[in-house]
PDB file of C-alpha atoms in Angstrom:
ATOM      1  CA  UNK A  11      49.009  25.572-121.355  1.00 41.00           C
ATOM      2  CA  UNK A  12      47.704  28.701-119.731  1.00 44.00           C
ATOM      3  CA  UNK A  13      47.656  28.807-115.902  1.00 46.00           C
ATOM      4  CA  UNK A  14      44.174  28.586-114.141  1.00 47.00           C
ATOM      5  CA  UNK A  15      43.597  31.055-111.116  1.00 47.00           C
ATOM      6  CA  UNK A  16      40.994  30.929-109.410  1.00 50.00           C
ATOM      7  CA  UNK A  17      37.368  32.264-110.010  1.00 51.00           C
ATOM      8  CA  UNK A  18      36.222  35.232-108.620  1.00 51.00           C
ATOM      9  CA  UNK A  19      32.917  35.193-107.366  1.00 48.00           C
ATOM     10  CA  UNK A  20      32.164  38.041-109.575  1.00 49.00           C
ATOM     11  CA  UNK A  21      33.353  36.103-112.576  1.00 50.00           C
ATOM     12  CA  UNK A  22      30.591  33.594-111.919  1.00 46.00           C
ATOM     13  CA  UNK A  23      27.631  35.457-111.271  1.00 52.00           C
ATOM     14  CA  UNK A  24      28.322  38.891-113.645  1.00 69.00           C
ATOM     15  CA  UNK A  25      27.779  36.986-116.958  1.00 74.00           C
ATOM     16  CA  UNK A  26      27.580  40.729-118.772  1.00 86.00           C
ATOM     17  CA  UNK A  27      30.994  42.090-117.750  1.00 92.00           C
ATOM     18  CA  UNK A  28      33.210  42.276-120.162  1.00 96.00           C
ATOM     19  CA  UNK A  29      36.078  39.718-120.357  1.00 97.00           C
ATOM     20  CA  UNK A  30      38.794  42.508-120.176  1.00 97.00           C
ATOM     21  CA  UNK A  31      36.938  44.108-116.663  1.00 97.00           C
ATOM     22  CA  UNK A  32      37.240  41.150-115.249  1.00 97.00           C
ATOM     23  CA  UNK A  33      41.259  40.295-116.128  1.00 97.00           C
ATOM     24  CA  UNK A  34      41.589  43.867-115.060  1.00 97.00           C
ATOM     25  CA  UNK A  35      39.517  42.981-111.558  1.00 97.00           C
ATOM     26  CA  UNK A  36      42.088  40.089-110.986  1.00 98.00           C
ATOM     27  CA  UNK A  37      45.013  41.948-111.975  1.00 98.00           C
ATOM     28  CA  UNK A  38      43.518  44.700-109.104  1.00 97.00           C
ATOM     29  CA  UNK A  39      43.308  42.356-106.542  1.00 97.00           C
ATOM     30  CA  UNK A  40      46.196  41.021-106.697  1.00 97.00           C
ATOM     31  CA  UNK A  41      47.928  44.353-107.018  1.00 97.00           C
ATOM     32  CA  UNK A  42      49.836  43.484-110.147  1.00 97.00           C
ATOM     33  CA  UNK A  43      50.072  45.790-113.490  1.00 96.00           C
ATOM     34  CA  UNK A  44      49.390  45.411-116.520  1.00 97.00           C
ATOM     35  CA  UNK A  45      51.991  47.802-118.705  1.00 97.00           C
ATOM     36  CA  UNK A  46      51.988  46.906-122.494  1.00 97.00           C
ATOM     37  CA  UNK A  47      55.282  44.769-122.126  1.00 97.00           C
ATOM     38  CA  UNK A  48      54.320  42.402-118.785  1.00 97.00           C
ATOM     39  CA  UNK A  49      53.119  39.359-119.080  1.00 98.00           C
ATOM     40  CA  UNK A  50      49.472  38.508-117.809  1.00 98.00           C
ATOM     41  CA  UNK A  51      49.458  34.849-118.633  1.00 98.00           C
ATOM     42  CA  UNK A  52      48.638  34.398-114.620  1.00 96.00           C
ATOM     43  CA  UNK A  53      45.537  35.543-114.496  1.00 98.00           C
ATOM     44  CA  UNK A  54      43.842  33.983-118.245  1.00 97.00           C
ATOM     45  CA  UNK A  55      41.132  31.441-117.098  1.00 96.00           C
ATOM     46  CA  UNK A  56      40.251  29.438-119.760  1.00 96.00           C
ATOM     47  CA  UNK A  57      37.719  30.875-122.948  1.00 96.00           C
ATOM     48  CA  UNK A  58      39.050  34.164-121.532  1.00 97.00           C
ATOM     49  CA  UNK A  59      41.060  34.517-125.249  1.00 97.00           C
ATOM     50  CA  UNK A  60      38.040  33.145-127.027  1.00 97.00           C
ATOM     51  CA  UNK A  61      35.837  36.401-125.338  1.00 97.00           C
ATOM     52  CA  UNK A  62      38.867  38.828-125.566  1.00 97.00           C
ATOM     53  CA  UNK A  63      38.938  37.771-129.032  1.00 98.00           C
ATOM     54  CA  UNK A  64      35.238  38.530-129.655  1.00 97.00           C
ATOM     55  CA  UNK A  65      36.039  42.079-127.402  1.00 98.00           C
ATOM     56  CA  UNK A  66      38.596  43.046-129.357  1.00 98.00           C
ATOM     57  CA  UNK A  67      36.674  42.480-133.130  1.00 98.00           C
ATOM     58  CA  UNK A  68      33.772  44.657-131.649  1.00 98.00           C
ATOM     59  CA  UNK A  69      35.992  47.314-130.749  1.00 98.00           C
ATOM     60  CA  UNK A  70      38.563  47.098-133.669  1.00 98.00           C
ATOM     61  CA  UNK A  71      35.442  47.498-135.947  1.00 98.00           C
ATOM     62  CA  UNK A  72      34.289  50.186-133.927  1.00 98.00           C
ATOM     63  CA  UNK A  73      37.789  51.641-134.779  1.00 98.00           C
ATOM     64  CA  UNK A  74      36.901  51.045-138.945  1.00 98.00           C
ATOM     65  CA  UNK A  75      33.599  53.250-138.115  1.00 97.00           C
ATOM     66  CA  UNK A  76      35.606  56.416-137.241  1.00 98.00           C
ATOM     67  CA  UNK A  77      37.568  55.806-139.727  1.00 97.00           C
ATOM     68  CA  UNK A  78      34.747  56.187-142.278  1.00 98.00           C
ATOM     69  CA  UNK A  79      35.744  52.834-143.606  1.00 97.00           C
ATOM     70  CA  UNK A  80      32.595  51.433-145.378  1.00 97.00           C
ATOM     71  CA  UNK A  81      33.356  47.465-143.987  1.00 97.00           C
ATOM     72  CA  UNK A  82      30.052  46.148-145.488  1.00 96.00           C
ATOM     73  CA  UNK A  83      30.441  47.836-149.311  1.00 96.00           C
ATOM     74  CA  UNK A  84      34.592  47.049-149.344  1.00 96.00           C
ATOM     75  CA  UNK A  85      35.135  43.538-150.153  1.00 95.00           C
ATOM     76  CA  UNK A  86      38.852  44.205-148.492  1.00 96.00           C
ATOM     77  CA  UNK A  87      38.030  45.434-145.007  1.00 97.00           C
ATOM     78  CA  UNK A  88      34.811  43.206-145.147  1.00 94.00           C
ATOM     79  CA  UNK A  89      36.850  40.993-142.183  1.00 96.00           C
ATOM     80  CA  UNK A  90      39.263  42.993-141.513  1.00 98.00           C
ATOM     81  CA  UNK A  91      38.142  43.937-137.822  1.00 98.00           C
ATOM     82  CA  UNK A  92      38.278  39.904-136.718  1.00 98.00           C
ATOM     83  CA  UNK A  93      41.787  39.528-138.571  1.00 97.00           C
ATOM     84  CA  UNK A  94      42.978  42.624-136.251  1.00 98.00           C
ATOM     85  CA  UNK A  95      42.091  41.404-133.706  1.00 98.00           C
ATOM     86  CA  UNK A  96      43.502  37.290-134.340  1.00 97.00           C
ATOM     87  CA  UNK A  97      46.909  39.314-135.073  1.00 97.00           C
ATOM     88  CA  UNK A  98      47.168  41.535-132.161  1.00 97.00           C
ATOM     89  CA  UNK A  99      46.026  38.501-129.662  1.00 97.00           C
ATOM     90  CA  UNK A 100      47.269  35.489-130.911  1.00 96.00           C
ATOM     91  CA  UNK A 101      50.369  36.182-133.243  1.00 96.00           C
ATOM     92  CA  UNK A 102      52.031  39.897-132.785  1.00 95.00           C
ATOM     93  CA  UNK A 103      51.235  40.286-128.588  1.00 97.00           C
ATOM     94  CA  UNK A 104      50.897  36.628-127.908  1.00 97.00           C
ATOM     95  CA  UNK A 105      53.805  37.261-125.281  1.00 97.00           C
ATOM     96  CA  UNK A 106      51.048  38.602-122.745  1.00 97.00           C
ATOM     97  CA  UNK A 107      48.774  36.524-122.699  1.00 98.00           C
ATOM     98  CA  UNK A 108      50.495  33.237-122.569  1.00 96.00           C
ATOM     99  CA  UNK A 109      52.871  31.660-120.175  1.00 96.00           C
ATOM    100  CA  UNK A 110      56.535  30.959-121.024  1.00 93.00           C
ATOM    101  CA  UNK A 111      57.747  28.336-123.390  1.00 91.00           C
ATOM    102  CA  UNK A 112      58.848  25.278-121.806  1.00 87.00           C
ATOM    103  CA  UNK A 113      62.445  25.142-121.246  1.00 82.00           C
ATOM    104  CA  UNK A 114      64.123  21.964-120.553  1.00 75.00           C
ATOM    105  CA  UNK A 115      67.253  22.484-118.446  1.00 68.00           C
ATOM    106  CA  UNK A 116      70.521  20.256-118.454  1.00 65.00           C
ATOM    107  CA  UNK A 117      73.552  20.197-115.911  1.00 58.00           C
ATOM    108  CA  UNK A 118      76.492  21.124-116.734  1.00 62.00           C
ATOM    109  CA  UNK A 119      78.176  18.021-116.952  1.00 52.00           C
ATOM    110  CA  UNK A 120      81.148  18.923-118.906  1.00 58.00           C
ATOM    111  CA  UNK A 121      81.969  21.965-116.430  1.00 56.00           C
ATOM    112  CA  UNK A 122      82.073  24.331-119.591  1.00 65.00           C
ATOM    113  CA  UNK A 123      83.370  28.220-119.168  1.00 71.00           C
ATOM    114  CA  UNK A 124      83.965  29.297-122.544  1.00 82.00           C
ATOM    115  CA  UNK A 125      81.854  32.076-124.357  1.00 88.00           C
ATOM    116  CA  UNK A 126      79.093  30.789-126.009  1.00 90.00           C
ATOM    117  CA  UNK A 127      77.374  33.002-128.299  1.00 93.00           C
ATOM    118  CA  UNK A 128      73.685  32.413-130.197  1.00 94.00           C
ATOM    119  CA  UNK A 129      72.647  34.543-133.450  1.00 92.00           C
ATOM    120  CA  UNK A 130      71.759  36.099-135.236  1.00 95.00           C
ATOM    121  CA  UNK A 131      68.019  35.691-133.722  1.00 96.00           C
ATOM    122  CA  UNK A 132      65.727  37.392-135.778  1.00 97.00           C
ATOM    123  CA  UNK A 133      63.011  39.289-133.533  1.00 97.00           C
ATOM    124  CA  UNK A 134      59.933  40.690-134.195  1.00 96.00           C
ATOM    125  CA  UNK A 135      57.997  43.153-131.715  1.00 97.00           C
ATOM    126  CA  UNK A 136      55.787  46.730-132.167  1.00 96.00           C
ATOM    127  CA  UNK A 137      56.748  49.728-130.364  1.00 95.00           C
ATOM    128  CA  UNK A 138      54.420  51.028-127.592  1.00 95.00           C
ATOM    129  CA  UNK A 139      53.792  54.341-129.224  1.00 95.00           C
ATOM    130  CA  UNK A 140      52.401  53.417-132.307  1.00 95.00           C
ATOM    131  CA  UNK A 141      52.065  49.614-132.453  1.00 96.00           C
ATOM    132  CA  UNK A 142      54.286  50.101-135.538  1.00 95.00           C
ATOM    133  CA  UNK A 143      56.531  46.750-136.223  1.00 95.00           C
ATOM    134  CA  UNK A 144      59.958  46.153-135.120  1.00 96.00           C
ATOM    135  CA  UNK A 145      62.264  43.965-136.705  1.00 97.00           C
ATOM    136  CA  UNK A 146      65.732  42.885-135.726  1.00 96.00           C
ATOM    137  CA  UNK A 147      68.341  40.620-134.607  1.00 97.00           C
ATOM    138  CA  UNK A 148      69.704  39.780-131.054  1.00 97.00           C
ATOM    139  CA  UNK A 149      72.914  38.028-130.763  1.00 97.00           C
ATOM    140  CA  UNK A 150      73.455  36.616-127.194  1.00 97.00           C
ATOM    141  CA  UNK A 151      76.461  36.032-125.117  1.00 95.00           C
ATOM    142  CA  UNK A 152      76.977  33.040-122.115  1.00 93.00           C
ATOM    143  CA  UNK A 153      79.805  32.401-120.183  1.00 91.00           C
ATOM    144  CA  UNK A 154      79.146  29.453-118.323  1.00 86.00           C
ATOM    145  CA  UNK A 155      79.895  27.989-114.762  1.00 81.00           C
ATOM    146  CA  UNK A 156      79.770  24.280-113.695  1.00 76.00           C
ATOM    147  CA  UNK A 157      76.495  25.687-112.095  1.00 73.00           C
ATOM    148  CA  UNK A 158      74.751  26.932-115.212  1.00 74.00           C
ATOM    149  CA  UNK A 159      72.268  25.365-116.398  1.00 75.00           C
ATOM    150  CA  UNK A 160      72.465  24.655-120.027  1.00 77.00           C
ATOM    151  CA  UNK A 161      70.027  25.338-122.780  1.00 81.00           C
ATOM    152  CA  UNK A 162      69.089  24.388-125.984  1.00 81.00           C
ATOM    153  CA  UNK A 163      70.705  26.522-128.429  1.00 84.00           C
ATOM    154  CA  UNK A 164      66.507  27.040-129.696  1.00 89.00           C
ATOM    155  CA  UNK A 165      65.258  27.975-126.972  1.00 92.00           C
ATOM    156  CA  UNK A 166      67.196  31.315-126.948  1.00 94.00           C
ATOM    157  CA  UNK A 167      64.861  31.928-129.643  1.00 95.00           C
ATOM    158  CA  UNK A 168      61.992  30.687-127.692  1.00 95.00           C
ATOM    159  CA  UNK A 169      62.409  33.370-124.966  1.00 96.00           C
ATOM    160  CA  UNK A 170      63.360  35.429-127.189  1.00 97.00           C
ATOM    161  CA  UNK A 171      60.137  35.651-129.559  1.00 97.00           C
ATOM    162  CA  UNK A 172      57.894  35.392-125.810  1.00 97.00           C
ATOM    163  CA  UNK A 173      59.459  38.607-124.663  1.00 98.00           C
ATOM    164  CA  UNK A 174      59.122  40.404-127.485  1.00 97.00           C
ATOM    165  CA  UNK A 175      55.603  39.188-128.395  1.00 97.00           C
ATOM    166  CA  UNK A 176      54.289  42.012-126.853  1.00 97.00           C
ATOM    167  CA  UNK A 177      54.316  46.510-127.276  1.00 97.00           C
ATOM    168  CA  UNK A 178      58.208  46.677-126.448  1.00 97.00           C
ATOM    169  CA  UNK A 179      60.846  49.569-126.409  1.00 96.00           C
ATOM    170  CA  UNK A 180      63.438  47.728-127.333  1.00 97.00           C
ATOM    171  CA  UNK A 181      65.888  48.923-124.446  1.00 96.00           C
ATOM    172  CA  UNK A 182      63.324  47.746-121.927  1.00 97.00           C
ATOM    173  CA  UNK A 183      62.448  44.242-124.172  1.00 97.00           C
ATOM    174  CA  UNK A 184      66.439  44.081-124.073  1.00 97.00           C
ATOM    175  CA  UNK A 185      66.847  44.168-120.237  1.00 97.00           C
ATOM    176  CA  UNK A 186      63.670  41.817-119.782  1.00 97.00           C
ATOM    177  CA  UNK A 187      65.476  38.914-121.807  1.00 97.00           C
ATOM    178  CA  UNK A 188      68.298  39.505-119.859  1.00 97.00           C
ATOM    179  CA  UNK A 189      66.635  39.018-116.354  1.00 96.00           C
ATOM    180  CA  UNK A 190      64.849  35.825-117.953  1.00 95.00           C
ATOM    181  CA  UNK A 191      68.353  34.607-119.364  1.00 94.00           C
ATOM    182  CA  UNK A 192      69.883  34.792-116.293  1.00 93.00           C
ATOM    183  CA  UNK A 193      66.857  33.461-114.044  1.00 90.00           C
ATOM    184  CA  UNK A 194      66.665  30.261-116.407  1.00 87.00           C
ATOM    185  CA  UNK A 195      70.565  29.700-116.908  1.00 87.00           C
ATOM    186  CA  UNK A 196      72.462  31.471-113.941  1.00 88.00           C
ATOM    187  CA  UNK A 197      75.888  32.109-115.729  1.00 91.00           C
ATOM    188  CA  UNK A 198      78.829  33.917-114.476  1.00 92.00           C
ATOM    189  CA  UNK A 199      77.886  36.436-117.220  1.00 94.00           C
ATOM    190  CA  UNK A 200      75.738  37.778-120.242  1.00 96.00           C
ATOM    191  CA  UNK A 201      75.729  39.916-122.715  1.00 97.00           C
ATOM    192  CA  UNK A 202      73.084  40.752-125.708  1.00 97.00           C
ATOM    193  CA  UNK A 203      72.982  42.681-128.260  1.00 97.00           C
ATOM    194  CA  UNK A 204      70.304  43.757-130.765  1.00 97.00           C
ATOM    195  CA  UNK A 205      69.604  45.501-133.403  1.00 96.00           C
ATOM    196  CA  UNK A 206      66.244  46.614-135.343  1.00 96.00           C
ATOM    197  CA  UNK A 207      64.349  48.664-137.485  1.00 95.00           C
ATOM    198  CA  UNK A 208      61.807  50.767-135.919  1.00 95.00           C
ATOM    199  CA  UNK A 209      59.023  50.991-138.471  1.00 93.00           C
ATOM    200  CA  UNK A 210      57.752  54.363-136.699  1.00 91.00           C
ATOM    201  CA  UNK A 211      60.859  56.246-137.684  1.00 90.00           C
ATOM    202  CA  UNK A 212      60.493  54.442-141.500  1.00 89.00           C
ATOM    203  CA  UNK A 213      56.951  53.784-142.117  1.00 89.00           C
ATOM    204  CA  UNK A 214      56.132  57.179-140.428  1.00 88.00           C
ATOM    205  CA  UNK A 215      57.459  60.976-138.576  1.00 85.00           C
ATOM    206  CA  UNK A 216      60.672  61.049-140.311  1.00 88.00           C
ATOM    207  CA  UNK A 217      60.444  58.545-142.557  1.00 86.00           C
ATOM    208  CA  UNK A 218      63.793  57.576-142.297  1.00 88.00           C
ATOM    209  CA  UNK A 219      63.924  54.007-143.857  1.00 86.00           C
ATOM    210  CA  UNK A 220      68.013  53.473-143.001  1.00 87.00           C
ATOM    211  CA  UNK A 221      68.444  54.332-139.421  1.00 89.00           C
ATOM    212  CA  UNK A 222      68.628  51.507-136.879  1.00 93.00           C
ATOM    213  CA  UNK A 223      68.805  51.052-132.722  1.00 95.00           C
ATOM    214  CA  UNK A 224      71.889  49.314-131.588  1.00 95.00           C
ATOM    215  CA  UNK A 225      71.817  48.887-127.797  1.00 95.00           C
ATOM    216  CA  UNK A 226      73.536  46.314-125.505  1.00 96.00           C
ATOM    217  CA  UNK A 227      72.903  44.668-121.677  1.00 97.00           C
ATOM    218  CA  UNK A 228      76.072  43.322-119.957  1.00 96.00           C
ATOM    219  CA  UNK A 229      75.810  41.622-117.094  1.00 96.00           C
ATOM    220  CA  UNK A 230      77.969  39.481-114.339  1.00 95.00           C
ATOM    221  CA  UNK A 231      81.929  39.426-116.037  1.00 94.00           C
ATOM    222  CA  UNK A 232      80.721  41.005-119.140  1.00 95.00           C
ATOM    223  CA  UNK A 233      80.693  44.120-117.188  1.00 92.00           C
ATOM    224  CA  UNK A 234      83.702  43.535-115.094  1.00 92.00           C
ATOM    225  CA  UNK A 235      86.025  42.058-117.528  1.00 94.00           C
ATOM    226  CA  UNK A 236      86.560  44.279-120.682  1.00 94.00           C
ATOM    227  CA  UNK A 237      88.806  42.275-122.293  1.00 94.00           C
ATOM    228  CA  UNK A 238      85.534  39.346-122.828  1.00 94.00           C
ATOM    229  CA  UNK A 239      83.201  42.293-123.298  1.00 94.00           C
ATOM    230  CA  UNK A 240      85.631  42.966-126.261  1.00 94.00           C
ATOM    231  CA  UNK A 241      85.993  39.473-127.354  1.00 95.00           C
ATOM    232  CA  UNK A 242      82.072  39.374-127.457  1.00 95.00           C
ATOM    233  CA  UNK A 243      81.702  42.368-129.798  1.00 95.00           C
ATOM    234  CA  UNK A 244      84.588  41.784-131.738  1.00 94.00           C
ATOM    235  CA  UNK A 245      82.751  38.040-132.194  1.00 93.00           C
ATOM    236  CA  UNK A 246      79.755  39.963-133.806  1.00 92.00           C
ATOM    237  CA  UNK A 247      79.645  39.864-137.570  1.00 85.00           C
ATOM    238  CA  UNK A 248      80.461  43.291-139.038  1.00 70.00           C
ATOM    239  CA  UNK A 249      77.955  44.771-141.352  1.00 55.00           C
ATOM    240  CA  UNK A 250      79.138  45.774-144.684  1.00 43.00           C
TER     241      UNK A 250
END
């Protein structure tokens, strides 16, 4: 359920502004940004999506136009502007605009301190350059403490798909699971791992349709203890 802030007086009496002026007036105010990858969940009223929705189709068709796309005569673009814009708001960037999945937390009861590790997660995201997809796995790493709070092996996923539901570069997408990780679970360490296809090196530039991004976080013992930073990796299936 998205978070109600409060209504600014402008809201209520400029019924011709633009949705998007308006998020961007609270996001102002309360001296916040707004980069591709944050989340802006906070500051959604409700029917703000509805109108963004609406927003977006007007401009994505306005996009068609310059494209000398003839919408009304081509029975295969004939919608295409309002499916854009469902895609980009409520499936492929859903990550900003709604709040975190509900997590339920458990003590750790049992006192557990082994390494715990969760994938392959299959992630989807686009790159901030060219809102091309990317498509990957993350494995994650957990070495508990009686302290950490434990998680169901799901909801990994669940963070997982709400970080990257939005224009990522996968090192930064990377390090923001990481800080949510550790916020929700508080381990003695972390590590993840992922690795993806970027569709702008495949689908476009050099068209390279085998190259992948490997990149890694460690944090807490991971990156003091090499010996469980190597047990981690080595834990990793090995690709063919």
């Amino acid at each position: 359920m998205l978070m109600k802030t409060t209504t600014h007086p402008q809201d209520a009496t400029d019924e011709g502004t633009p949705v998007s002026v308006k998020i961007r007036e609270r996001l102002a105010h309360a001296r916040k940004r707004f980069h591709a990858n944050d989340n802006i969940a906070e500051f959604i009223e409700p029917g703000d999506l509805e109108k963004l929705l609406d927003e977006v189709e007007v401009k994505m068709q306005g996009v068609l136009d310059s494209l000398v796309i003839d919408t009304a005569g081509d029975h295969n673009t004939g919608n295409t502007a309002r499916r854009v814009a469902k895609m980009y708001l409520n499936e492929v960037f859903k990550g900003r605009y709604v709040e975190a999945p509900n997590i339920t937390e458990f003590p750790n009861a049992e006192h557990l301190n082994e390494l715990m590790i969760v994938g392959p997660i299959t992630v989807r995201s686009a790159c901030s350059h060219h809102f091309c997809p990317v498509i990957g796995k993350i494995w994650i790493g957990v070495l508990p403490n009686e302290h950490t709070n434990v998680i169901g092996l799901s909801k990994y996923a669940r963070l997982a798909e709400w970080v990257m539901g939005r224009p990522q570069i996968q090192e930064e997408a990377v390090v923001q699971l990481a800080d949510l990780i550790m916020e929700k679970t508080q381990p003695d360490g972390l590590a993840i791992v992922m690795e993806a296809s970027h569709f702008c090196m495949s689908w476009r530039g050099v068209k390279d349709m085998d190259s992948k991004m490997i990149n890694s976080v460690m944090r807490g013992v991971f990156l003091k203890d090499p010996t469980l930073r190597r047990e981690f990796l080595a834990l990793l299936p090995r690709k063919g």
